[in-house]
PDB file of C-alpha atoms in Angstrom:
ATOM      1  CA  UNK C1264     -95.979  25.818  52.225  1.00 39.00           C
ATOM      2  CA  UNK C1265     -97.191  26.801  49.168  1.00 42.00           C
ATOM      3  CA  UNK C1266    -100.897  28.992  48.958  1.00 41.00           C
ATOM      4  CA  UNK C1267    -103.192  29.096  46.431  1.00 41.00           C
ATOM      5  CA  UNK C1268    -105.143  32.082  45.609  1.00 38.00           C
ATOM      6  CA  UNK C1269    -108.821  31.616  43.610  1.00 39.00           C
ATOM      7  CA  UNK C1270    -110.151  35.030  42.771  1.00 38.00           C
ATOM      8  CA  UNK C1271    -114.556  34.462  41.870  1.00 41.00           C
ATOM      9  CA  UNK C1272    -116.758  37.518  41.529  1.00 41.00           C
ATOM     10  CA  UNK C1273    -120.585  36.867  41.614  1.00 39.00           C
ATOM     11  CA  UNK C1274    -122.982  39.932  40.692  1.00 42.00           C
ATOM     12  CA  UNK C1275    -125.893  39.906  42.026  1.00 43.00           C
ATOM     13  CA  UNK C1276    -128.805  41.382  39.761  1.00 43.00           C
ATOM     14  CA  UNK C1277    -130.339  43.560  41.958  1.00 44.00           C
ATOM     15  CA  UNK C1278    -127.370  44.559  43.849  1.00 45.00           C
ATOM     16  CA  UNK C1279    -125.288  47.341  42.212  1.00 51.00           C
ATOM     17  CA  UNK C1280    -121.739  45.890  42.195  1.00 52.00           C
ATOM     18  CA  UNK C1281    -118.554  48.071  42.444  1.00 58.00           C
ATOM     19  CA  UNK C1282    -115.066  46.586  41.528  1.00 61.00           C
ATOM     20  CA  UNK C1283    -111.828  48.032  43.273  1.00 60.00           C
ATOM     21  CA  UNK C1284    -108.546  46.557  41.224  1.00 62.00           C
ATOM     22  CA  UNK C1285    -106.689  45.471  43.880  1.00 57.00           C
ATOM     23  CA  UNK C1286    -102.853  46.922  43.844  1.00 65.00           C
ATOM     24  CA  UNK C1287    -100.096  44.678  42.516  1.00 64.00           C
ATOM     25  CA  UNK C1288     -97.242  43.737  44.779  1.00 71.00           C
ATOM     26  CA  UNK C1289     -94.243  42.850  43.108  1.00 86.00           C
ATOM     27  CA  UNK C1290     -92.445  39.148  43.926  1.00 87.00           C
ATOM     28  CA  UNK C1291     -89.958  38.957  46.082  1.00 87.00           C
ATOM     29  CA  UNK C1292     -89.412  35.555  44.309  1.00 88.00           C
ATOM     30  CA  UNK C1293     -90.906  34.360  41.336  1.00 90.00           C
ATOM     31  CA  UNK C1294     -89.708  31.850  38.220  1.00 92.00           C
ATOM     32  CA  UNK C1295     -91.518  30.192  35.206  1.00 95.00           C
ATOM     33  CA  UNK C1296     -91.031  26.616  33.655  1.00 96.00           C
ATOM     34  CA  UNK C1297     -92.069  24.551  30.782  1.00 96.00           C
ATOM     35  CA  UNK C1298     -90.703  21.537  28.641  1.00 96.00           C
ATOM     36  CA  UNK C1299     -92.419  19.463  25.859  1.00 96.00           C
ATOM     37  CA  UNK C1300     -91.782  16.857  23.374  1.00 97.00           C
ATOM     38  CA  UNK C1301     -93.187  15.167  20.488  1.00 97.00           C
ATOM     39  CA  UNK C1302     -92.622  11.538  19.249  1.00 97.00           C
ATOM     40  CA  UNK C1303     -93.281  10.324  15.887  1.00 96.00           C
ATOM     41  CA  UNK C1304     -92.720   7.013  13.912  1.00 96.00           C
ATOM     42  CA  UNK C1305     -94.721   4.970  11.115  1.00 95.00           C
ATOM     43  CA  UNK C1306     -98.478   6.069  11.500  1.00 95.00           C
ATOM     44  CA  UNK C1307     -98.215   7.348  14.966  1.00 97.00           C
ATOM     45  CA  UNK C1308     -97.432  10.329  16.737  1.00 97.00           C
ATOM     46  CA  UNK C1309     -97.287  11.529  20.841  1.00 98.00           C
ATOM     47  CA  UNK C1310     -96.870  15.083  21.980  1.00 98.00           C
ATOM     48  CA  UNK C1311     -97.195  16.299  26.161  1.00 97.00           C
ATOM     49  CA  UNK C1312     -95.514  19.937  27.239  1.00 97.00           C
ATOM     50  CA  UNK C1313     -96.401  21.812  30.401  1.00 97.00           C
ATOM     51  CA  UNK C1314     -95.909  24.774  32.079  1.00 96.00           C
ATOM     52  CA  UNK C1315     -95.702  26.500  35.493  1.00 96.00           C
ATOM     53  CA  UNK C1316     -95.111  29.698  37.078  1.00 94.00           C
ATOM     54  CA  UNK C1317     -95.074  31.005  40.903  1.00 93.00           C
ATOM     55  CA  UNK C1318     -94.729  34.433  42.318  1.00 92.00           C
ATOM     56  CA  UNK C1319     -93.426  34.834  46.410  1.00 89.00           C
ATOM     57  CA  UNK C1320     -94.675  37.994  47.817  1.00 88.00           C
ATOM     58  CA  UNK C1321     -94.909  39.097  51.399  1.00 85.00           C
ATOM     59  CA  UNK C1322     -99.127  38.118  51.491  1.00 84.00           C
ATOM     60  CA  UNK C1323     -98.185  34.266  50.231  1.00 85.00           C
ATOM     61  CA  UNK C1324     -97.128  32.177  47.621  1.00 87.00           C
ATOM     62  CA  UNK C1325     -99.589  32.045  44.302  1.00 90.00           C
ATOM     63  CA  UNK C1326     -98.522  29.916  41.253  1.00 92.00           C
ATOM     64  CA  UNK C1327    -100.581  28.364  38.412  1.00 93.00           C
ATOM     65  CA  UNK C1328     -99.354  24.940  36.504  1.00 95.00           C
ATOM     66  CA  UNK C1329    -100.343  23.592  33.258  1.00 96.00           C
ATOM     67  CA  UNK C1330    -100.104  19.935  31.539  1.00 97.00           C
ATOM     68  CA  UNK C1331    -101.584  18.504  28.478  1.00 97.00           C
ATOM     69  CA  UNK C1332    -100.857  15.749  25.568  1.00 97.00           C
ATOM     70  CA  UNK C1333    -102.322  14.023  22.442  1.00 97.00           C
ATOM     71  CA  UNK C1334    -101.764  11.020  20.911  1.00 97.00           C
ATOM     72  CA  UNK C1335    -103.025   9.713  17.114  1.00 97.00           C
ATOM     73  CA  UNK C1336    -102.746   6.726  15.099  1.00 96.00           C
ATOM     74  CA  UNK C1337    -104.064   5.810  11.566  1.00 92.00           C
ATOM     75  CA  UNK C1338    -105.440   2.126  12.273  1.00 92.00           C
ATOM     76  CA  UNK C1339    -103.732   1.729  15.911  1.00 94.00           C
ATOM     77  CA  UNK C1340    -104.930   2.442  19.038  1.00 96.00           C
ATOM     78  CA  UNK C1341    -103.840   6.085  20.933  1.00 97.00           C
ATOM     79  CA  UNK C1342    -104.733   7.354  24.599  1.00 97.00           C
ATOM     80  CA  UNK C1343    -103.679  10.388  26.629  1.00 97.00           C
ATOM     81  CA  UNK C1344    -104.443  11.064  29.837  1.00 97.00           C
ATOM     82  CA  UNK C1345    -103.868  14.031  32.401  1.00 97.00           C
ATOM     83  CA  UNK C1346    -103.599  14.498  35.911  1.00 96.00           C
ATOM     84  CA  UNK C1347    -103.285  17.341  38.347  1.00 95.00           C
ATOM     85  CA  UNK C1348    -102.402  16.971  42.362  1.00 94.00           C
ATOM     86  CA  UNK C1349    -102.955  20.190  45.003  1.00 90.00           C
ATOM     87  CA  UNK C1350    -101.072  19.447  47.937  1.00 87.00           C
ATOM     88  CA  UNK C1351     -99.375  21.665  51.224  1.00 83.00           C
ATOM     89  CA  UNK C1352     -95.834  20.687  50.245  1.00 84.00           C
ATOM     90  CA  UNK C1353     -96.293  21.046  45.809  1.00 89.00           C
ATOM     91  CA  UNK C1354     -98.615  21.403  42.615  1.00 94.00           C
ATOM     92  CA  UNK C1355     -97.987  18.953  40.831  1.00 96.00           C
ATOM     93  CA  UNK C1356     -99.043  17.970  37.171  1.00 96.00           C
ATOM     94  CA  UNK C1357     -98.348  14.923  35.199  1.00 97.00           C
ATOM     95  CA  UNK C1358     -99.235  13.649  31.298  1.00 97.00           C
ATOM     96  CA  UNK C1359     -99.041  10.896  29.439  1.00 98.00           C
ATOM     97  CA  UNK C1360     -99.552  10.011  25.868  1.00 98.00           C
ATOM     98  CA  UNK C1361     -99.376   6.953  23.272  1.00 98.00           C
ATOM     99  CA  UNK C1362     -99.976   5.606  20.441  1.00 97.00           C
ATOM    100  CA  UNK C1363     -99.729   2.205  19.024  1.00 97.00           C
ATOM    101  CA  UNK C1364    -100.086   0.671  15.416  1.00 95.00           C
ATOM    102  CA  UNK C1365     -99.085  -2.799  14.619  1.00 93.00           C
ATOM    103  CA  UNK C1366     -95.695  -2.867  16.734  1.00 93.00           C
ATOM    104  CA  UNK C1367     -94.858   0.339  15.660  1.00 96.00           C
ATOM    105  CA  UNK C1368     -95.526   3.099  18.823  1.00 97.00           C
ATOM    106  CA  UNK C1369     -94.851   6.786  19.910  1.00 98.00           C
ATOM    107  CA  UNK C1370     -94.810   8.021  23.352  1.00 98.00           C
ATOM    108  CA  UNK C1371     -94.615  11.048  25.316  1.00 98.00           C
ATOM    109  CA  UNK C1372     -94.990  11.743  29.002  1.00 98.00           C
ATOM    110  CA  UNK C1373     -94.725  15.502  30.773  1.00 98.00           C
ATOM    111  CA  UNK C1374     -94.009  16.051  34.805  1.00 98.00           C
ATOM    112  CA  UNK C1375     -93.891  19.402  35.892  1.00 97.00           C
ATOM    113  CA  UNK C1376     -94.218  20.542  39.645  1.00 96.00           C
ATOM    114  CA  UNK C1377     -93.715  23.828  41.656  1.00 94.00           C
ATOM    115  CA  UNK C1378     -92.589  23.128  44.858  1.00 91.00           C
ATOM    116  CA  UNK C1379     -91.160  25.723  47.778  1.00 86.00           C
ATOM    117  CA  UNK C1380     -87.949  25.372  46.315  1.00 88.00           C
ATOM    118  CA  UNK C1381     -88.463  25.962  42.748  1.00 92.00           C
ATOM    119  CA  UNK C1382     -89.891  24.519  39.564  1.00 95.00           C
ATOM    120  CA  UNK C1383     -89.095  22.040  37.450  1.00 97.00           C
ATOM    121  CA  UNK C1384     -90.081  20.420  34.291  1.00 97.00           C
ATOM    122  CA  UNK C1385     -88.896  16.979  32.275  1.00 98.00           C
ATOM    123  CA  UNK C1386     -90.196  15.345  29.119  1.00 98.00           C
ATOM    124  CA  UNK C1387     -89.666  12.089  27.656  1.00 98.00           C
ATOM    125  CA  UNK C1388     -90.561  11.114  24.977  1.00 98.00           C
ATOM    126  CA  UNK C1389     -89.614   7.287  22.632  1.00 98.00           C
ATOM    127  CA  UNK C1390     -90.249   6.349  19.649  1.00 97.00           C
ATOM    128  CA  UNK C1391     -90.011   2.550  17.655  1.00 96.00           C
ATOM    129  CA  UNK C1392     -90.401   1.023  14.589  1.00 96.00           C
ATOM    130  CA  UNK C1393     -89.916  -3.232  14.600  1.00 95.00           C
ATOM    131  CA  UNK C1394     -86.487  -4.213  13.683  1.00 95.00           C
ATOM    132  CA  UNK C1395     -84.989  -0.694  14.171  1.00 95.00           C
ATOM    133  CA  UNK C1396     -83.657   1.323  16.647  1.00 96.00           C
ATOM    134  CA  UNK C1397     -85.405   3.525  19.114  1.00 95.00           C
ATOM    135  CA  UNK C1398     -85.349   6.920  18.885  1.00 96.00           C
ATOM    136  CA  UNK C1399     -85.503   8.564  22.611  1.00 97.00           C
ATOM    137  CA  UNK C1400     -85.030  12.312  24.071  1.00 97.00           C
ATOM    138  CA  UNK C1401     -85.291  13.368  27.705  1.00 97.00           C
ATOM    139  CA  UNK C1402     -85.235  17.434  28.248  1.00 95.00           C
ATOM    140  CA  UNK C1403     -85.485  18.613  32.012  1.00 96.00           C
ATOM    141  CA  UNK C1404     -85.386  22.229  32.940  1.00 95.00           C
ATOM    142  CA  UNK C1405     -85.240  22.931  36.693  1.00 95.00           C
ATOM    143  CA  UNK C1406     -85.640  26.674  38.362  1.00 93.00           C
ATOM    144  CA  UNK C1407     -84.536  27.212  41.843  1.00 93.00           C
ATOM    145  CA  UNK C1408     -86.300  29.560  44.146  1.00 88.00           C
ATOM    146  CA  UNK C1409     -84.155  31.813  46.994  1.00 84.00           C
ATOM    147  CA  UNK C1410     -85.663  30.742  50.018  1.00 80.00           C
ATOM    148  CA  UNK C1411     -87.537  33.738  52.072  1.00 71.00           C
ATOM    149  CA  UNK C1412     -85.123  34.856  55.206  1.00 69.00           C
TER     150      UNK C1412
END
């Protein structure tokens, strides 16, 4: 099960406040992962990428996560959209980008999760113009964890 740690300080102004930097432990496991693509064709372009990290120590599990994407067109129409899921079992984080212009269309779309056996991280991303070819990549980078004895 993966644990989240959120660190908040509130001051109080009529309280004198005292901060103790609290020692670092190192991981016993701990990994980073990212992918990202861009599409581009006519008068449109699509671009997602994300990122995670997580750090096992002895106290719990912390890791962070990071998505995004854009999306632009001339005289078409573009959208992104992100999401982010918290759950016991994974983090999760997922966007999606595309733009379209008369037929012609880029698109991009970003999954990356941390999960109690590792991290991973794919990208898609397509491209089209009418009467030619699509151009299409795919990268994936996966990081496996040791699992805690």
């Amino acid at each position: 099960m993966l644990r989240r740690t959120i660190l908040a300080f509130f001051v109080v102004a009529s309280a004198p406040a005292a901060f103790v930097p609290a020692e670092a432990q190192e991981c016993d496991a701990a990994g980073t992962v990212g992918s990202g693509g861009s599409a581009a064709a006519g008068d449109t372009s699509a671009s997602t990428t994300g990122t995670a990290g997580t750090c096992r120590t002895d106290d719990g599990t912390t890791s962070s996560i990071a998505v995004g994407g854009s999306a632009a067109s001339s005289e078409g129409k573009a959208k992104s959209r992100t999401k982010i899921n918290d759950n016991p079992s994974q983090l999760q984080g997922r966007s999606k980008a595309q733009a379209i212009d008369k037929g012609t269309f880029s698109k991009s779309q970003t999954k990356t999760k941390v999960t109690d056996d590792g991290l991973q991280s794919r990208t898609k991303t397509m491209s089209h113009v009418p009467g030619e070819k699509p151009t299409k990549s795919k990268t994936k980078a996966l990081i496996p964890l040791p699992q805690p004895e």
